[in-house]
Amino acid sequence: MKLNACIIGSGNIGTDLMYKLERSEVIELTAMIGIDKESDGLNRAKERGYQVFYNGIQALRDHPDLADIVFDATSAKTHLRHAEVLEEMGKLAIDLTPAARGPFVIPAVNGNSYLDVPNVNLITCGGQATIPIVHAINSVADVSYAEIVATISSKSAGQGTRENIDEFTITTRRGIEEVGRADQGKAIIILNPAEPPILMRDTIYCEVKNMDEDEIARSIDQMAEKVKQYVPGYRLKQDPLFEGNRVTVFIEVEGAGDYFPVYAGNLDIMTAAATRYAEEFAWHMLEKQNAKSV
Amino acid sequence: MERQGEIMNRKSERPIKITEVCLRDGSHVMQHQFTEDQVRRVARELDDAGMHYIEVSHGDGLGGSTLQYGKSFVDEMKLIEAAVDECKQATVAVLLLPGIGTVHELKQAHTLGAGLVRVATHVTEADVSAQHISMACELGMEAIGFLMMAHMASTEKLVEQAKLMESYGAQAVYVTDSAGAILPHEVHEKISALKESLSIEIGFHAHNNLSLAVANTIAALEEGATRIDGSVRCLGAGAGNAQTEVLLSVLDRMGINLGIDIYKMMDIAEHTVGPLIPRPQEINKGSLILGYAGVYSSFLLHAERAGQRFGLDSRDILLELGKMKVVGGQEDMILDVAAQLAKARKLEV
């Protein structure tokens, strides 16, 4: 028994997500919805036997049975329009844009806290990679200030990321505070055009109130293992550095190489997190249904 | 001194406008510890000397006060407000790097009286500046594109990216030699190619790491650039920028008068800015390596600190960063590379 899902948005994120969902045991991808007939994502979806639509969210209005779960991989502005339609239709919206309309979800931190809300937001790729670490440090050392620097290869930064760069920094900062629980947050994103493209890398700086190097290092390791369960290429680049009340952590994210080559860990961590959350939701729904039928 | 009119052969008839960057680029050298009094005095005297634009921001632009780049001693918004307050004729300018600062900080700076913004991206990433350039235009500010680390891209690529900024509404685009690595013949090539392809103004921002800042700025003017930058006493990242009082003197000798009092500029350098500078802005081994290896100038002090922390020669760190093609803003790589170099050395021993 699987739950039906569709993807709106056929850019880098939407297309990479298609490959992730293909491997899911509880999610059945039915369709990819876009607006650009020429898009590579829609062509690939068609080749792989999914229904494809070129008229955006209208497709879902015309075929409401396509999906119970709708992944939105368009843009922040577009998602705000979609969110209302999806809520009216009673669909679960998993939002991969930085629109930040629904509560913030990071599977390793609060994976099953919001299974009954109609719209959840995945913050940003930088947020998915760094906020778990902020949360891990905060849980043992109380973080007063956390700052993250996400560096991604230019090639992996699609049009959405580029047009939404302010939304990226602002939404990530909010996530650092609301999910990571730092008193104050700050986010920076850098695009690096080096060839061959660099792996996604993230640096996390935390200022803490209760410094305990061993406890902090242990907590970080545990959290990294948790993230690794759904993003296998997630790893600490070296041991955390300590100086006074400051902890510095270096992360590297290697992608699974689905739509983009492995350097695009930033795409991978978003789509892997979305898939993991959707699966949690699906298990939850299926359990409910089973309980009823017994 | 005797002069025979303008002896420089300029390929543009537009007037030349100069921006003094010591209160922004110099923020790196000051490790972002400028006080309000210092900013007030420098801005007041520059304004009195006739400076056209005075840039005030954290060294890494609006929102740059971070652990990554160094925290500001005084909130940059306070410093911008103070500079605006002191200026009778000069326009206060700000710098914004998308990804670090946002349109929110831009609006705040505009409200405080900043009249011009330079929106800076890596030379190949101009499309992240669209939001900010168009917002600046909407606010009625002068909006200028700043293509950083310009030595890393071909002239063809540079022209393509400059055209993007022009299409977003920029009134000028700068070739920004963030690493102080561009050679004079490359300045000629790049500026003349832009002059042929753009209808907006062209600017040039130099760093003096290879002792070419003034010469390169002159080369840019010859090819038709009309926006230039300088820092008094070379108070800018690395070995500083084109030294403003020197640049103005050279221009004067070439018959170009920007309406700025050179004597007063020399006095500012001697009595106001000179005493502020923690150490002479000469070209030392660190700044020379920046220009030689093509590394972002503000990395210098961070690399020196990391060198001390891990017992390394800062040149080794900077050379490694150059090899990795690290771009502006990636200061976190300095610590990462230094820690790894130190670890590798220990293993070797």
XYZ file of C-alpha atoms in Angstrom:
643
model
C 0.000 0.000 0.000
C 1.452 3.356 -1.049
C 0.348 6.978 -0.937
C 0.154 8.849 -4.237
C 2.308 11.906 -4.755
C 3.091 14.387 -7.494
C 5.762 17.014 -8.033
C 5.095 20.567 -9.154
C 8.158 22.221 -10.630
C 10.423 20.470 -13.093
C 13.701 22.250 -12.332
C 16.786 20.792 -10.660
C 15.118 20.044 -7.329
C 11.916 18.607 -8.769
C 13.787 16.347 -11.148
C 16.218 15.080 -8.528
C 13.266 14.400 -6.238
C 11.706 12.193 -8.909
C 14.635 9.792 -8.669
C 14.491 9.726 -4.859
C 10.764 8.981 -4.810
C 11.205 6.157 -7.299
C 13.022 4.210 -4.603
C 10.425 4.769 -1.889
C 8.462 1.844 -0.509
C 5.556 3.973 0.702
C 5.259 6.775 -1.847
C 3.999 6.272 -5.382
C 4.957 9.104 -7.690
C 2.194 9.576 -10.268
C 2.958 12.796 -12.074
C 5.297 15.685 -12.695
C 3.699 19.064 -13.307
C 5.526 21.954 -14.914
C 4.960 24.912 -17.181
C 7.770 24.526 -19.686
C 7.275 21.938 -22.414
C 10.956 21.996 -23.225
C 12.102 21.340 -19.679
C 14.533 18.490 -19.222
C 12.769 17.408 -16.042
C 9.408 16.913 -17.764
C 11.021 15.034 -20.637
C 12.737 12.716 -18.220
C 9.523 12.186 -16.257
C 7.704 11.292 -19.457
C 10.432 8.848 -20.458
C 10.144 7.151 -17.110
C 6.423 6.653 -17.548
C 4.970 9.333 -15.289
C 2.073 11.514 -16.322
C 3.282 14.965 -17.272
C 1.361 18.232 -17.384
C 2.400 21.587 -18.730
C -0.244 23.820 -17.220
C 1.016 24.174 -13.656
C -1.273 23.737 -10.715
C -4.346 23.762 -12.962
C -3.413 20.164 -13.800
C -4.016 19.187 -10.206
C -7.338 21.020 -10.138
C -8.366 19.066 -13.251
C -7.144 15.755 -11.823
C -7.539 15.950 -8.069
C -6.977 12.209 -7.680
C -3.387 12.434 -8.869
C -1.964 12.738 -5.405
C -2.452 13.039 -1.672
C 0.999 14.492 -1.224
C 2.174 17.385 -3.382
C 5.827 18.359 -3.476
C 6.271 21.977 -4.497
C 9.656 22.673 -6.071
C 8.761 25.919 -7.842
C 9.760 29.220 -6.238
C 8.920 31.018 -3.017
C 6.496 33.404 -4.683
C 4.772 30.695 -6.687
C 4.415 28.470 -3.670
C 2.463 31.097 -1.783
C -0.181 30.911 -4.532
C -0.097 27.134 -4.653
C -0.372 26.751 -0.883
C -3.920 28.107 -0.799
C -5.090 25.888 -3.626
C -3.538 22.805 -2.073
C -5.017 23.507 1.315
C -8.466 23.948 -0.212
C -8.064 20.616 -1.980
C -6.978 18.917 1.233
C -3.552 17.898 -0.014
C -0.440 17.716 2.098
C 1.976 20.288 0.702
C 5.682 19.621 1.160
C 7.303 22.885 0.253
C 10.879 22.802 -1.057
C 11.019 26.540 -1.748
C 12.099 29.063 0.877
C 8.502 30.397 1.082
C 8.406 29.420 4.766
C 4.634 29.302 4.944
C 4.273 26.108 6.967
C 6.300 24.981 9.971
C 9.979 24.177 9.366
C 10.848 20.511 9.115
C 14.237 18.826 9.395
C 13.858 15.042 9.594
C 16.839 14.528 11.925
C 15.575 17.160 14.346
C 11.784 17.264 14.296
C 10.824 14.654 11.707
C 7.501 13.613 13.156
C 6.392 16.726 15.004
C 4.131 18.095 12.309
C 2.434 15.101 10.767
C -1.010 16.628 11.078
C -0.464 20.017 9.450
C -1.417 20.698 5.805
C 1.809 22.452 4.775
C 5.398 21.956 5.859
C 8.491 23.774 4.704
C 11.967 22.352 4.236
C 13.781 25.656 4.847
C 16.777 25.582 2.450
C 19.576 23.238 1.483
C 21.958 25.162 3.721
C 19.446 24.900 6.533
C 19.022 21.140 6.124
C 22.795 20.696 6.274
C 23.621 23.003 9.169
C 20.642 23.370 11.502
C 20.931 19.785 12.813
C 24.456 20.654 13.990
C 23.304 23.892 15.633
C 20.561 21.905 17.349
C 23.045 19.260 18.496
C 25.394 21.860 19.967
C 22.547 23.778 21.561
C 21.189 20.677 23.254
C 24.391 20.286 25.309
C 25.953 23.755 25.391
C 23.218 26.396 24.882
C 23.983 28.356 21.721
C 23.745 32.124 22.005
C 24.722 32.821 18.399
C 24.979 30.546 15.386
C 26.191 31.467 11.950
C 26.338 29.227 8.921
C 28.102 29.575 5.595
C 26.797 27.370 2.791
C 29.030 27.144 -0.255
C 27.630 25.436 -3.319
C 28.910 24.963 -6.828
C 27.583 27.489 -9.312
C 26.486 24.690 -11.598
C 24.129 23.294 -8.984
C 22.472 26.647 -8.252
C 19.397 26.787 -10.415
C 17.395 29.815 -11.418
C 15.202 29.530 -8.318
C 18.150 29.701 -5.931
C 19.616 32.642 -7.779
C 16.398 34.636 -7.892
C 15.603 33.786 -4.263
C 18.990 34.469 -2.731
C 17.597 36.884 -0.129
C 14.834 34.436 0.776
C 17.550 31.814 1.220
C 19.515 33.829 3.769
C 16.452 35.072 5.609
C 14.654 31.718 5.808
C 17.820 29.892 6.832
C 18.439 32.405 9.602
C 14.909 31.874 10.908
C 15.435 28.123 10.809
C 18.671 28.440 12.806
C 16.715 30.242 15.492
C 13.415 28.347 15.423
C 14.609 24.781 14.809
C 18.294 25.017 15.753
C 17.304 26.992 18.859
C 20.178 29.456 18.743
C 19.236 32.728 20.440
C 20.361 34.533 17.321
C 21.204 33.264 13.836
C 22.836 34.417 10.618
C 23.178 32.703 7.248
C 25.515 33.318 4.320
C 25.439 31.633 0.923
C 28.308 31.592 -1.541
C 28.356 30.313 -5.114
C 31.678 28.937 -6.297
C 32.197 28.430 -10.044
C 35.379 26.322 -9.816
C 35.753 23.497 -12.349
C 35.442 20.647 -11.657
C 32.559 21.724 -9.412
C 33.129 21.608 -5.665
C 31.067 19.465 -3.310
C 28.555 21.339 -1.186
C 30.332 22.503 1.945
C 29.012 24.178 5.031
C 30.685 25.841 7.958
C 28.867 26.276 11.238
C 30.110 28.697 13.874
C 28.462 28.621 17.293
C 29.059 30.723 20.356
C 27.975 28.745 23.390
C 27.180 29.524 27.014
C 28.323 26.198 28.492
C 31.497 25.035 26.790
C 32.175 21.311 27.135
C 34.317 20.118 24.232
C 33.763 16.385 24.701
C 30.017 16.644 25.118
C 29.703 18.938 22.121
C 31.846 16.699 19.903
C 29.813 13.660 20.928
C 26.503 15.408 20.294
C 27.672 16.553 16.842
C 28.761 13.013 15.919
C 25.423 11.553 16.937
C 23.526 14.116 14.903
C 25.706 13.573 11.842
C 24.875 9.861 12.031
C 21.164 10.677 12.135
C 21.367 12.865 9.031
C 23.458 10.222 7.309
C 20.555 7.789 7.562
C 18.744 9.682 4.815
C 21.669 11.592 3.238
C 24.430 8.965 2.968
C 26.972 11.495 1.631
C 26.690 13.782 4.677
C 29.899 13.952 6.711
C 32.054 16.010 9.039
C 35.024 17.244 7.074
C 37.284 17.303 10.095
C 36.985 17.344 13.893
C 35.253 20.416 15.339
C 37.580 23.302 16.208
C 37.275 24.910 19.635
C 38.482 28.370 20.610
C 37.218 30.137 23.720
C 33.419 29.957 23.649
C 33.369 29.234 19.916
C 32.858 25.955 18.087
C 33.516 25.659 14.347
C 32.234 22.666 12.402
C 32.977 21.842 8.770
C 30.504 19.714 6.828
C 30.666 18.257 3.361
C 27.657 16.882 1.511
C 28.189 14.523 -1.368
C 25.068 13.884 -3.412
C 23.717 10.504 -4.473
C 24.311 11.447 -8.103
C 20.683 11.064 -9.170
C 19.881 13.965 -11.474
C 23.046 15.952 -10.890
C 26.540 14.560 -10.357
C 27.659 13.978 -6.774
C 28.938 17.528 -6.247
C 25.371 18.794 -5.931
C 24.910 17.721 -2.321
C 22.732 20.785 -1.913
C 20.071 19.348 -4.240
C 20.437 15.956 -2.680
C 19.948 16.979 0.914
C 16.738 18.855 0.073
C 15.182 16.060 -1.934
C 16.336 13.377 0.515
C 14.857 15.340 3.425
C 11.586 15.851 1.544
C 11.389 12.153 0.750
C 12.145 11.188 4.346
C 9.473 13.518 5.676
C 6.891 12.277 3.153
C 7.655 8.712 4.164
C 7.131 9.524 7.836
C 3.814 11.062 6.876
C 2.866 8.074 4.751
C 3.658 5.598 7.570
C 1.606 7.735 9.876
C -1.390 7.795 7.488
C -1.175 4.114 6.701
C -1.049 3.286 10.408
C -4.145 5.394 10.962
C -5.946 3.616 8.122
C -4.933 0.224 9.475
C -6.143 1.158 12.931
C -9.519 2.112 11.468
C -9.885 -1.060 9.430
C -9.105 -3.342 12.380
C 53.545 73.170 -12.266
C 53.143 73.735 -15.987
C 50.393 71.872 -17.768
C 49.139 71.806 -21.336
C 45.486 70.802 -20.889
C 44.386 67.228 -20.777
C 47.218 65.050 -21.973
C 45.526 61.735 -21.364
C 43.876 60.260 -24.397
C 40.551 59.137 -22.917
C 38.046 57.118 -24.898
C 35.103 58.650 -23.062
C 33.887 62.202 -22.757
C 31.870 61.564 -19.633
C 33.181 63.138 -16.426
C 35.237 60.920 -14.132
C 33.740 60.099 -10.745
C 35.802 58.778 -7.894
C 34.763 56.823 -4.818
C 36.872 56.849 -1.662
C 36.722 53.362 -0.156
C 38.913 53.631 2.967
C 35.892 53.549 5.274
C 34.671 50.315 3.656
C 37.638 48.455 2.119
C 39.766 49.816 4.965
C 37.395 48.148 7.406
C 39.286 44.894 6.703
C 42.580 46.451 7.769
C 40.936 47.898 10.875
C 39.482 44.441 11.567
C 36.094 46.173 11.434
C 36.806 48.228 14.556
C 36.115 51.730 13.154
C 34.614 54.047 15.754
C 31.931 56.594 15.006
C 34.350 59.448 15.739
C 36.895 58.108 13.273
C 34.277 57.761 10.553
C 32.887 61.223 11.250
C 36.280 62.878 11.013
C 37.394 61.064 7.862
C 34.053 61.654 6.136
C 33.983 65.338 7.114
C 37.475 65.996 5.806
C 36.940 64.019 2.591
C 33.727 65.915 1.982
C 35.528 69.191 2.587
C 38.252 68.222 0.117
C 35.584 67.653 -2.550
C 35.467 63.835 -2.676
C 32.612 62.646 -4.909
C 31.499 59.451 -3.159
C 32.465 57.988 0.199
C 31.756 54.315 0.707
C 30.843 53.212 4.235
C 29.931 49.611 5.150
C 31.405 46.570 6.803
C 34.356 45.430 4.665
C 32.263 42.552 3.295
C 29.337 44.832 2.653
C 26.033 45.356 4.435
C 25.324 42.540 6.877
C 28.989 41.502 6.863
C 29.433 41.740 10.635
C 29.829 38.018 11.319
C 32.181 35.443 12.793
C 33.066 34.517 9.208
C 34.386 37.988 8.366
C 34.801 39.683 11.730
C 32.262 41.459 13.895
C 31.942 45.227 13.623
C 32.792 47.260 16.690
C 30.098 49.785 15.754
C 26.972 48.837 13.792
C 27.567 49.877 10.182
C 24.164 51.574 10.057
C 25.355 53.946 12.768
C 28.502 54.624 10.769
C 26.526 55.250 7.582
C 24.251 57.649 9.433
C 27.266 59.454 10.912
C 28.960 59.807 7.515
C 25.754 61.110 5.916
C 25.493 63.606 8.740
C 29.009 64.921 8.040
C 28.725 65.186 4.249
C 27.646 68.483 2.745
C 28.314 67.635 -0.884
C 29.630 64.055 -1.121
C 27.296 61.099 -1.611
C 27.594 58.227 0.829
C 27.827 54.869 -0.927
C 27.346 51.347 0.414
C 28.447 47.897 -0.705
C 26.149 44.879 -0.831
C 27.116 41.268 -1.538
C 24.008 39.191 -2.276
C 24.212 36.070 -0.133
C 25.588 38.101 2.785
C 23.365 41.193 2.869
C 19.781 41.497 1.665
C 17.464 44.168 0.318
C 16.373 44.804 3.907
C 19.761 46.200 4.873
C 19.815 48.110 1.586
C 16.499 49.791 2.394
C 17.751 50.646 5.863
C 20.932 52.216 4.473
C 18.870 54.172 1.954
C 16.590 55.457 4.699
C 19.678 56.677 6.554
C 20.765 58.647 3.492
C 23.014 56.376 1.403
C 22.639 57.478 -2.223
C 24.565 54.828 -4.140
C 24.977 51.079 -3.832
C 27.490 48.791 -5.431
C 26.037 45.325 -5.736
C 28.943 42.901 -5.790
C 28.997 39.347 -7.118
C 31.715 36.976 -8.161
C 32.590 37.758 -11.790
C 30.653 34.746 -13.119
C 27.574 35.058 -10.887
C 25.995 38.371 -11.908
C 22.494 36.941 -11.961
C 22.237 36.919 -8.162
C 22.295 40.730 -8.247
C 19.028 41.259 -10.153
C 16.852 41.634 -7.033
C 19.171 44.140 -5.399
C 19.959 46.277 -8.435
C 16.310 46.670 -9.307
C 15.417 47.452 -5.686
C 18.086 50.168 -5.612
C 16.657 51.673 -8.807
C 13.181 51.571 -7.293
C 14.470 53.379 -4.219
C 15.996 56.042 -6.458
C 19.566 55.153 -5.543
C 22.408 55.014 -8.031
C 22.855 51.288 -8.660
C 26.213 49.953 -9.739
C 27.302 46.406 -10.503
C 30.620 45.220 -9.058
C 32.122 42.143 -10.731
C 34.618 40.834 -8.204
C 37.709 38.688 -8.784
C 37.602 39.854 -12.393
C 41.003 38.259 -13.081
C 39.386 34.812 -12.861
C 37.183 35.160 -15.937
C 37.884 35.573 -19.634
C 37.077 38.913 -21.183
C 34.228 37.291 -23.065
C 32.681 36.004 -19.833
C 33.180 39.366 -18.157
C 31.317 41.149 -20.954
C 28.455 38.643 -20.791
C 28.089 39.123 -17.024
C 28.366 42.925 -17.246
C 25.561 42.920 -19.791
C 23.361 41.049 -17.327
C 23.927 43.758 -14.740
C 23.177 46.400 -17.348
C 19.911 44.603 -18.114
C 18.896 44.722 -14.427
C 19.212 48.507 -14.486
C 22.784 49.118 -13.274
C 24.073 52.568 -14.220
C 27.660 51.354 -14.260
C 29.569 48.113 -14.009
C 32.942 47.804 -12.329
C 35.800 45.518 -13.187
C 36.789 44.706 -9.620
C 40.339 43.448 -9.198
C 39.710 42.016 -5.734
C 42.956 40.075 -5.706
C 45.099 42.855 -7.166
C 46.143 40.321 -9.786
C 45.203 41.984 -13.071
C 48.100 43.094 -15.271
C 48.049 46.358 -17.246
C 47.533 44.754 -20.674
C 44.573 42.863 -19.246
C 43.036 46.095 -17.995
C 43.274 47.510 -21.524
C 41.709 44.404 -22.986
C 38.882 44.095 -20.462
C 37.862 47.738 -20.291
C 37.969 48.273 -24.045
C 35.839 45.162 -24.611
C 33.278 46.464 -22.113
C 33.364 49.909 -23.687
C 32.440 48.362 -27.019
C 29.599 46.276 -25.649
C 27.910 48.407 -22.987
C 26.168 51.729 -23.104
C 26.419 52.339 -19.356
C 29.479 53.606 -17.518
C 32.426 51.358 -16.725
C 34.400 51.385 -13.514
C 37.654 49.962 -12.220
C 38.490 49.017 -8.627
C 42.112 48.183 -7.962
C 44.163 46.518 -5.238
C 47.835 47.350 -4.975
C 49.185 43.874 -4.238
C 51.408 43.926 -7.329
C 52.053 47.673 -7.059
C 49.916 48.272 -10.149
C 46.871 49.975 -8.663
C 47.492 53.519 -9.909
C 48.889 52.393 -13.271
C 45.967 50.056 -13.852
C 43.467 52.755 -12.919
C 45.078 55.104 -15.439
C 44.941 52.350 -18.061
C 41.239 51.899 -17.316
C 40.599 55.633 -17.719
C 42.420 55.651 -21.047
C 40.144 52.874 -22.306
C 37.039 54.797 -21.342
C 36.295 53.892 -17.727
C 34.721 56.820 -15.893
C 34.222 55.419 -12.397
C 37.320 54.835 -10.298
C 38.115 54.002 -6.693
C 40.888 54.913 -4.321
C 41.770 54.553 -0.682
C 43.650 57.231 1.188
C 47.041 55.934 2.370
C 46.115 52.617 0.741
C 43.691 51.921 3.588
C 42.062 48.921 1.934
C 42.340 45.135 2.088
C 45.654 43.505 1.181
C 48.099 46.235 0.176
C 45.195 48.644 -0.223
C 43.725 50.166 -3.360
C 44.919 52.891 -5.691
C 46.245 55.387 -3.154
C 43.770 58.230 -3.577
C 46.079 61.187 -2.978
C 48.685 59.679 -5.309
C 46.126 58.854 -7.994
C 44.716 62.390 -7.868
C 48.225 63.855 -8.141
C 49.023 61.707 -11.156
C 45.740 62.691 -12.793
C 46.509 66.321 -12.100
C 49.878 65.950 -13.816
C 48.010 64.480 -16.762
C 45.777 67.519 -16.876
C 42.731 65.906 -15.320
C 41.133 67.808 -12.504
C 38.375 66.051 -10.586
C 37.566 69.099 -8.497
C 39.164 67.585 -5.426
C 41.723 69.520 -3.401
C 44.923 67.461 -3.586
C 46.628 69.348 -0.788
C 43.733 68.607 1.521
C 43.783 64.941 0.482
C 47.474 64.758 1.364
C 46.701 66.267 4.752
C 43.954 63.711 5.394
C 46.426 60.965 4.533
C 49.138 62.424 6.726
C 47.242 63.575 9.781
C 43.928 61.715 9.870
C 44.077 58.347 8.123
C 47.805 57.640 8.605
C 47.594 57.592 12.406
C 44.576 55.234 12.274
C 46.339 52.500 10.369
C 47.610 49.701 12.613
C 50.707 49.037 10.476
C 52.104 50.523 7.263
C 50.145 49.473 4.178
C 53.270 48.398 2.355
C 53.408 45.383 0.095
C 54.628 42.610 2.375
C 55.034 38.931 1.562
C 51.383 38.250 2.381
C 49.863 40.927 0.163
C 52.337 40.152 -2.613
C 51.223 36.518 -2.590
C 47.580 37.649 -2.851
C 48.327 39.374 -6.132
C 50.668 36.678 -7.332
C 48.324 33.773 -6.581
C 45.082 35.655 -7.307
C 43.520 35.448 -3.854
C 40.801 37.737 -2.464
C 42.558 40.607 -0.682
C 40.577 40.496 2.553
C 41.895 36.975 3.196
C 45.268 38.426 4.236
C 44.736 39.090 7.930
C 42.614 35.961 8.370
C 45.424 33.885 6.843
C 47.998 35.541 9.091
C 45.907 34.734 12.162
C 45.335 31.151 11.027
C 49.081 30.861 10.329
C 49.851 31.894 13.890
C 47.220 29.589 15.338
C 48.446 26.524 13.467
C 52.146 27.374 13.217
C 52.153 27.858 9.429
C 53.545 30.406 6.968
C 50.507 32.413 5.830
C 51.859 32.235 2.267
C 51.393 28.468 2.211
C 47.759 28.892 3.230
C 47.138 31.608 0.623
C 48.844 29.652 -2.164
C 46.739 26.609 -1.351
C 43.573 28.743 -1.445
C 44.645 30.135 -4.813
C 45.075 26.617 -6.176
C 41.600 25.683 -4.945
C 40.099 28.650 -6.840
C 38.405 29.914 -3.728
C 36.217 32.986 -4.337
C 35.469 36.124 -2.352
C 33.618 35.521 0.890
C 34.981 32.032 1.504
C 36.935 33.025 4.612
C 35.871 29.772 6.306
C 38.170 27.950 3.877
C 41.176 29.648 5.476
C 40.612 27.918 8.791
C 39.723 24.658 7.100
C 42.817 24.677 4.863
C 45.108 25.784 7.694
C 43.865 23.040 10.031
C 44.345 20.450 7.308
C 47.813 21.693 6.317
C 48.842 21.579 9.980
C 47.512 18.061 10.335
C 49.320 16.921 7.181
C 52.584 18.434 8.466
C 52.245 16.588 11.770
C 51.759 13.327 9.909
C 54.864 13.998 7.853
C 57.013 14.542 10.947
